[in-house]
PDB file of C-alpha atoms in Angstrom:
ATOM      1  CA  UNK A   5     -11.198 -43.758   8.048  1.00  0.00           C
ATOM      2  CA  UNK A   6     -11.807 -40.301   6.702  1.00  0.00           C
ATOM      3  CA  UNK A   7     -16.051 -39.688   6.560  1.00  0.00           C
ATOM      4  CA  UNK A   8     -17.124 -39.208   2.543  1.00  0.00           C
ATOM      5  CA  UNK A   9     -18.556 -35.532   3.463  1.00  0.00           C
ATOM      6  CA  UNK A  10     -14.734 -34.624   3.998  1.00  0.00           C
ATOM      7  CA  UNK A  11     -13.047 -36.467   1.497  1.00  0.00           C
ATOM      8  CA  UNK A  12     -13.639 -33.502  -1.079  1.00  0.00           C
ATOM      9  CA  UNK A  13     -12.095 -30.865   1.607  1.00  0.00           C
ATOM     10  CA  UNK A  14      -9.119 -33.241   2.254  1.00  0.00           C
ATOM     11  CA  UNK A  15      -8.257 -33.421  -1.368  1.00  0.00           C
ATOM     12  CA  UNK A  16      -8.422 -29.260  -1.399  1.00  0.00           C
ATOM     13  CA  UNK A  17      -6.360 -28.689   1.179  1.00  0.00           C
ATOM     14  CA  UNK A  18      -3.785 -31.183  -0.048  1.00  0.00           C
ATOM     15  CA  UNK A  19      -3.471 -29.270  -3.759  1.00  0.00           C
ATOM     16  CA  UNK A  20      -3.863 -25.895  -1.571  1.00  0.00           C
ATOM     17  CA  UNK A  21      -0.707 -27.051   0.500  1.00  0.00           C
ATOM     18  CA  UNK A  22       0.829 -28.163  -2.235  1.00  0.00           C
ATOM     19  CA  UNK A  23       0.629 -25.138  -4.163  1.00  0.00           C
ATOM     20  CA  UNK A  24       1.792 -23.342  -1.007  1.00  0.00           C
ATOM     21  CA  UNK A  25       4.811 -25.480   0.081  1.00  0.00           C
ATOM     22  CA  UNK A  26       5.687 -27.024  -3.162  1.00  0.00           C
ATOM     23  CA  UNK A  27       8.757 -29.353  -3.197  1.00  0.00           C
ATOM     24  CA  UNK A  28       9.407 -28.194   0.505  1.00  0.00           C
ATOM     25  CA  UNK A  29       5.988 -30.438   1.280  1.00  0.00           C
ATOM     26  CA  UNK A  30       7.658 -33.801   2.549  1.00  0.00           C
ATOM     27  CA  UNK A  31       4.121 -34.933   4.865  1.00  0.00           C
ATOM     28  CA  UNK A  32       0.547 -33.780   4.924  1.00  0.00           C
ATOM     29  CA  UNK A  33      -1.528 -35.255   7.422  1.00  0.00           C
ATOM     30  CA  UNK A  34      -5.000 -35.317   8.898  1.00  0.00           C
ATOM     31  CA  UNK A  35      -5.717 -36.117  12.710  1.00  0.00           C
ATOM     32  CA  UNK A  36      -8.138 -35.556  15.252  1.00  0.00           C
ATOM     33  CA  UNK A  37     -11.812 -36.124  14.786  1.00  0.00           C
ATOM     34  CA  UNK A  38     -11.540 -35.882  11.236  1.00  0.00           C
ATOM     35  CA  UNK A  39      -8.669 -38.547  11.279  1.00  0.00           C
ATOM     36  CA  UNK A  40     -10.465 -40.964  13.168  1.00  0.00           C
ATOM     37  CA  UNK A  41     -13.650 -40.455  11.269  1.00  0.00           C
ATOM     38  CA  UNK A  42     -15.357 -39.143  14.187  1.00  0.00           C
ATOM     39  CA  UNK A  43     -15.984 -35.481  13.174  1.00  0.00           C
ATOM     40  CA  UNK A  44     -19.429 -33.406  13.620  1.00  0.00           C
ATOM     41  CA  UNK A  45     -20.485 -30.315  11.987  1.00  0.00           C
ATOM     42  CA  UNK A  46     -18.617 -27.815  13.695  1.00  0.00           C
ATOM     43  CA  UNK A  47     -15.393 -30.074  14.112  1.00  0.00           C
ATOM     44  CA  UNK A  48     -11.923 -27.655  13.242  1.00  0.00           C
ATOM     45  CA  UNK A  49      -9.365 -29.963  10.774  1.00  0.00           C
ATOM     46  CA  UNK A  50      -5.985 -30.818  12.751  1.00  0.00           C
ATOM     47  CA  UNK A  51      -3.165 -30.946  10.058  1.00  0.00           C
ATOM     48  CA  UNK A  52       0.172 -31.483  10.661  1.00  0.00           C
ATOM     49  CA  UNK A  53       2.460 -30.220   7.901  1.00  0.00           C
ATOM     50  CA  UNK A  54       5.980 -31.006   7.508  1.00  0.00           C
ATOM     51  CA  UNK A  55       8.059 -29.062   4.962  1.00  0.00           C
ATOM     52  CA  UNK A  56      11.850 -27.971   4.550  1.00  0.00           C
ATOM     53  CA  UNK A  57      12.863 -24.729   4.987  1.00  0.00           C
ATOM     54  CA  UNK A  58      10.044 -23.358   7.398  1.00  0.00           C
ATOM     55  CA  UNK A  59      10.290 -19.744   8.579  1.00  0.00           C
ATOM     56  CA  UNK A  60      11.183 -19.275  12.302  1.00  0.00           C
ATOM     57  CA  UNK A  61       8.532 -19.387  15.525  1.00  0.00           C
ATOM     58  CA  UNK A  62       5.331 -20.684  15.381  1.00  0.00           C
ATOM     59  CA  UNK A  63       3.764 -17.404  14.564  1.00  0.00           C
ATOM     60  CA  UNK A  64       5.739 -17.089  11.321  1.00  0.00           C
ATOM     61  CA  UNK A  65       4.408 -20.480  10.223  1.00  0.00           C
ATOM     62  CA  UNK A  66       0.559 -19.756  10.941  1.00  0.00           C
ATOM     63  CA  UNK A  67       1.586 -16.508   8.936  1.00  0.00           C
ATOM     64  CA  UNK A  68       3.052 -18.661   5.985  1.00  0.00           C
ATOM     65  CA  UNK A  69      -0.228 -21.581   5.934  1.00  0.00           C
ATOM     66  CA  UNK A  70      -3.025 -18.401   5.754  1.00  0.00           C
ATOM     67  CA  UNK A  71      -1.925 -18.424   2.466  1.00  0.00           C
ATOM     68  CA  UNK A  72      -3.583 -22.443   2.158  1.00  0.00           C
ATOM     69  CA  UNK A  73      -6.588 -21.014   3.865  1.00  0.00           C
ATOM     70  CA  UNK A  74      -6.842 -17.759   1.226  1.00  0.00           C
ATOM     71  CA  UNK A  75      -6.724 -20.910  -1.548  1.00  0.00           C
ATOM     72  CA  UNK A  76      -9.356 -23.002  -0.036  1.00  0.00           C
ATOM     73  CA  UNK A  77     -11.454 -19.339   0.305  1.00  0.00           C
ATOM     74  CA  UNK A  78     -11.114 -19.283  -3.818  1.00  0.00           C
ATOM     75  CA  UNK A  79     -12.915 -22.176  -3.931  1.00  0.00           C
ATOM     76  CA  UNK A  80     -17.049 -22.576  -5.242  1.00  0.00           C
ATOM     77  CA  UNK A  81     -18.081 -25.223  -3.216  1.00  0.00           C
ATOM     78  CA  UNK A  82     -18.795 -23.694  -0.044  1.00  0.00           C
ATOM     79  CA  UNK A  83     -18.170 -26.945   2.112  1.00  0.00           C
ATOM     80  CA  UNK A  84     -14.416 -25.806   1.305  1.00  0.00           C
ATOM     81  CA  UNK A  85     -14.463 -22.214   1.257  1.00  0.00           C
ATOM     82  CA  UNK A  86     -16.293 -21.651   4.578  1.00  0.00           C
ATOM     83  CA  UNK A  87     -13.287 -23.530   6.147  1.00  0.00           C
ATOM     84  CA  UNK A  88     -11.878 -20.163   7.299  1.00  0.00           C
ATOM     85  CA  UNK A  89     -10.980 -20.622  11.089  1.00  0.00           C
ATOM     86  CA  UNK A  90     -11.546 -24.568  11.050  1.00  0.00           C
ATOM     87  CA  UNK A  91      -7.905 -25.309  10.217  1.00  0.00           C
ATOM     88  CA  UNK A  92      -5.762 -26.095  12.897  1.00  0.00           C
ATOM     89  CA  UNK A  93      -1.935 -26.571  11.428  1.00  0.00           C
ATOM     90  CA  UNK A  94       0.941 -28.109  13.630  1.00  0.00           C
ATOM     91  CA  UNK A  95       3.524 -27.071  11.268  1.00  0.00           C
ATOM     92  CA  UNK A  96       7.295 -28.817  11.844  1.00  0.00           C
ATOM     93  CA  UNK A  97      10.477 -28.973   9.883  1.00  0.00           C
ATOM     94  CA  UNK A  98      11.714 -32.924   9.248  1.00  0.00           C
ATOM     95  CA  UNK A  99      14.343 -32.371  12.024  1.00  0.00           C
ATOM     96  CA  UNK A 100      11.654 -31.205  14.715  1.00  0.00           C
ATOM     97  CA  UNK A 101       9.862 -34.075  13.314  1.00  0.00           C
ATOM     98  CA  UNK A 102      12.284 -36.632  14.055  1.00  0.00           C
ATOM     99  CA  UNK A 103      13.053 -35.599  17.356  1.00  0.00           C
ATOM    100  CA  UNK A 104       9.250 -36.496  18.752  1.00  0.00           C
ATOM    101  CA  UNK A 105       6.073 -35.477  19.762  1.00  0.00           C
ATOM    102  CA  UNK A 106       3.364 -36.339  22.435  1.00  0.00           C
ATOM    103  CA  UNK A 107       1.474 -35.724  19.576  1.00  0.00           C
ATOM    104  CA  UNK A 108       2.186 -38.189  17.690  1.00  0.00           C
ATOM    105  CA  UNK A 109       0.807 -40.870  20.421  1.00  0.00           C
ATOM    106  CA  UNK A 110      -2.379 -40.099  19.080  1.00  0.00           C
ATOM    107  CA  UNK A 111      -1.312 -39.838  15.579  1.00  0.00           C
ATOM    108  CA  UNK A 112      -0.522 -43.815  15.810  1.00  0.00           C
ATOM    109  CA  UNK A 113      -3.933 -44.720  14.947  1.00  0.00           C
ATOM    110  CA  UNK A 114      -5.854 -41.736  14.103  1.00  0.00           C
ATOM    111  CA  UNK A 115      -3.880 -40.628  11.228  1.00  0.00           C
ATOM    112  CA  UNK A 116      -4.307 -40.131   7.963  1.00  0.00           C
ATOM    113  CA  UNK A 117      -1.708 -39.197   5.265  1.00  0.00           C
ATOM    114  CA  UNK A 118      -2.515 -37.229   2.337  1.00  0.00           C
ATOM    115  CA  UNK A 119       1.455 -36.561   1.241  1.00  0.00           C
ATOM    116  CA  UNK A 120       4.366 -38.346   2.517  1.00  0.00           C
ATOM    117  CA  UNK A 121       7.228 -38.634   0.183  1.00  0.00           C
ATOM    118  CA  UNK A 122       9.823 -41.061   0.485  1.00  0.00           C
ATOM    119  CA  UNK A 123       7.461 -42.319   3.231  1.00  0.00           C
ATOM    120  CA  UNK A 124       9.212 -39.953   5.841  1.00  0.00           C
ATOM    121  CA  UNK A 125       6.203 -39.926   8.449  1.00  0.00           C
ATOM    122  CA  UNK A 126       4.962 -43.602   8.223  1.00  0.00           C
ATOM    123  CA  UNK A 127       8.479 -44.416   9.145  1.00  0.00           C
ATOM    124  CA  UNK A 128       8.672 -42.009  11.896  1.00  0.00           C
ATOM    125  CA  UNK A 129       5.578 -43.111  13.499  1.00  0.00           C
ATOM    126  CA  UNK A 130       6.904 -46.931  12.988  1.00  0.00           C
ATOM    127  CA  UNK A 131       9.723 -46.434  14.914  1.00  0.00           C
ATOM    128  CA  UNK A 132       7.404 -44.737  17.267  1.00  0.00           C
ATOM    129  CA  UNK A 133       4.907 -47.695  17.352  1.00  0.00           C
ATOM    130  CA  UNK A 134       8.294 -50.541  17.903  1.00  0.00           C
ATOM    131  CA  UNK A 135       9.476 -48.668  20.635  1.00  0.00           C
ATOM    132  CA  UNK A 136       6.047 -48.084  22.395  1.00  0.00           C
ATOM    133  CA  UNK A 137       5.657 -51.974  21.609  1.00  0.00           C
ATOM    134  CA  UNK A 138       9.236 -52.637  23.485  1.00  0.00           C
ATOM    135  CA  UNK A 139       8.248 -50.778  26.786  1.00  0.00           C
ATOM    136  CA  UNK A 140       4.791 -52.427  26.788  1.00  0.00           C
ATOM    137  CA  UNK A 141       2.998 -49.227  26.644  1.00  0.00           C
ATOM    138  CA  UNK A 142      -0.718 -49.044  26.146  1.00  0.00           C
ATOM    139  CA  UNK A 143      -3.497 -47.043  25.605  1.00  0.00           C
ATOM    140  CA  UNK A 144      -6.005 -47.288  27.826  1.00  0.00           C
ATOM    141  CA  UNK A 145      -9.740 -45.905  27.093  1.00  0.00           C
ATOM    142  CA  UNK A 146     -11.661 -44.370  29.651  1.00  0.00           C
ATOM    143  CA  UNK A 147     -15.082 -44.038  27.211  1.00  0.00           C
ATOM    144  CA  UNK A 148     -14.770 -41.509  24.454  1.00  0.00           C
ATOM    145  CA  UNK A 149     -10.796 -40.397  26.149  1.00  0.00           C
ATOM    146  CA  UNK A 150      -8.270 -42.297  26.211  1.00  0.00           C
ATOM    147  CA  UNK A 151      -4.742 -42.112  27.941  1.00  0.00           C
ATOM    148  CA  UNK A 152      -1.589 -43.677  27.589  1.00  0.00           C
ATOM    149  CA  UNK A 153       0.540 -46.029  29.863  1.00  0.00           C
ATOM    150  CA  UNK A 154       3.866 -44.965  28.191  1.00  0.00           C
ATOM    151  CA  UNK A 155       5.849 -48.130  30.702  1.00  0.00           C
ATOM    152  CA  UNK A 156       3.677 -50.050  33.139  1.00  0.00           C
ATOM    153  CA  UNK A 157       6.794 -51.716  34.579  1.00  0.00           C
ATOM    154  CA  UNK A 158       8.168 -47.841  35.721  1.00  0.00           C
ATOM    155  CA  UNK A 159      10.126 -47.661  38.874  1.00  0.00           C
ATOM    156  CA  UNK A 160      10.491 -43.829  40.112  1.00  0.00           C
ATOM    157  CA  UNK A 161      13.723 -42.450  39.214  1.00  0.00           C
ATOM    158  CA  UNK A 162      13.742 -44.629  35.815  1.00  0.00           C
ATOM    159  CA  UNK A 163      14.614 -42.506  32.763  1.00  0.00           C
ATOM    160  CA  UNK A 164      13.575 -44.058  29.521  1.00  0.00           C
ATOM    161  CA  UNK A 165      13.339 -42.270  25.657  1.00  0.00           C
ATOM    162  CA  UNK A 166      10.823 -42.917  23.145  1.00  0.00           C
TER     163      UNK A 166
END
């Protein structure tokens, strides 16, 4: 559950993206300590972004989002425009998207989605959730950390997909 104090932020970077990415946007999403509603003062936003027709490398990506972070600079309320350095984008096409993440473990239950046509990510991290349920997997939390039990039942040598 997103805290109040960041709901205003949330709803900046969304338009921000938006304005950015346009009809390429197919899923905005919020994760991390913000996501789980567990964020302090100095906590950095974890976004992933999934749009269509993403330059190539990693590096070309960051390049491409600055331009979110030089909208959310524009901005009068400071609480937004002092974000500068707090956003941290995972930025994937809906192919790289589909074919997994260990990321996305934590994304199960910490997520929160501020754009998801068609529903594109939900259903991704359904499928994600049924198969976890099929191998029995569980997380397991070890006091504010947690870890994950991907198939308790493993015998060495086993090779098994998520």
């Amino acid at each position: 559950m997103i805290q109040p104090r960041f709901e205003t932020v949330l709803e900046a970077i969304r338009r921000a993206a938006e304005e950015l990415y346009g009809p390429r946007l197919i899923t905005l999403a919020v994760f991390g300590s913000v996501g789980r509603g567990a964020a302090g003062p100095d906590s950095d936003v974890d976004l992933l972004v999934i749009a269509r027709e993403l330059p190539y490398g990693r590096m070309a990506r960051v390049s491409e989002f600055r331009k979110v972070e030089e909208l959310l600079a524009e901005e009068s309320d400071p609480t937004i425009s002092d974000l500068s350095g707090r956003l941290s984008p995972v930025i994937k096409t809906p192919e790289e998207a589909e074919a997994g993440s260990p990321l996305f473990l934590d994304m199960l239950d910490d997520a929160e989605l501020l754009i998801d046509r068609g529903g594109f990510f939900r259903d991704r991290l359904e499928r994600l959730r049924r198969r976890l349920e099929e191998l029995g997997s569980r997380r397991i939390r070890q006091g504010d950390r947690w870890y994950w039990d991907l198939k308790p039942d493993y015998h060495p040598g086993e090779v098994f997909e998520l």
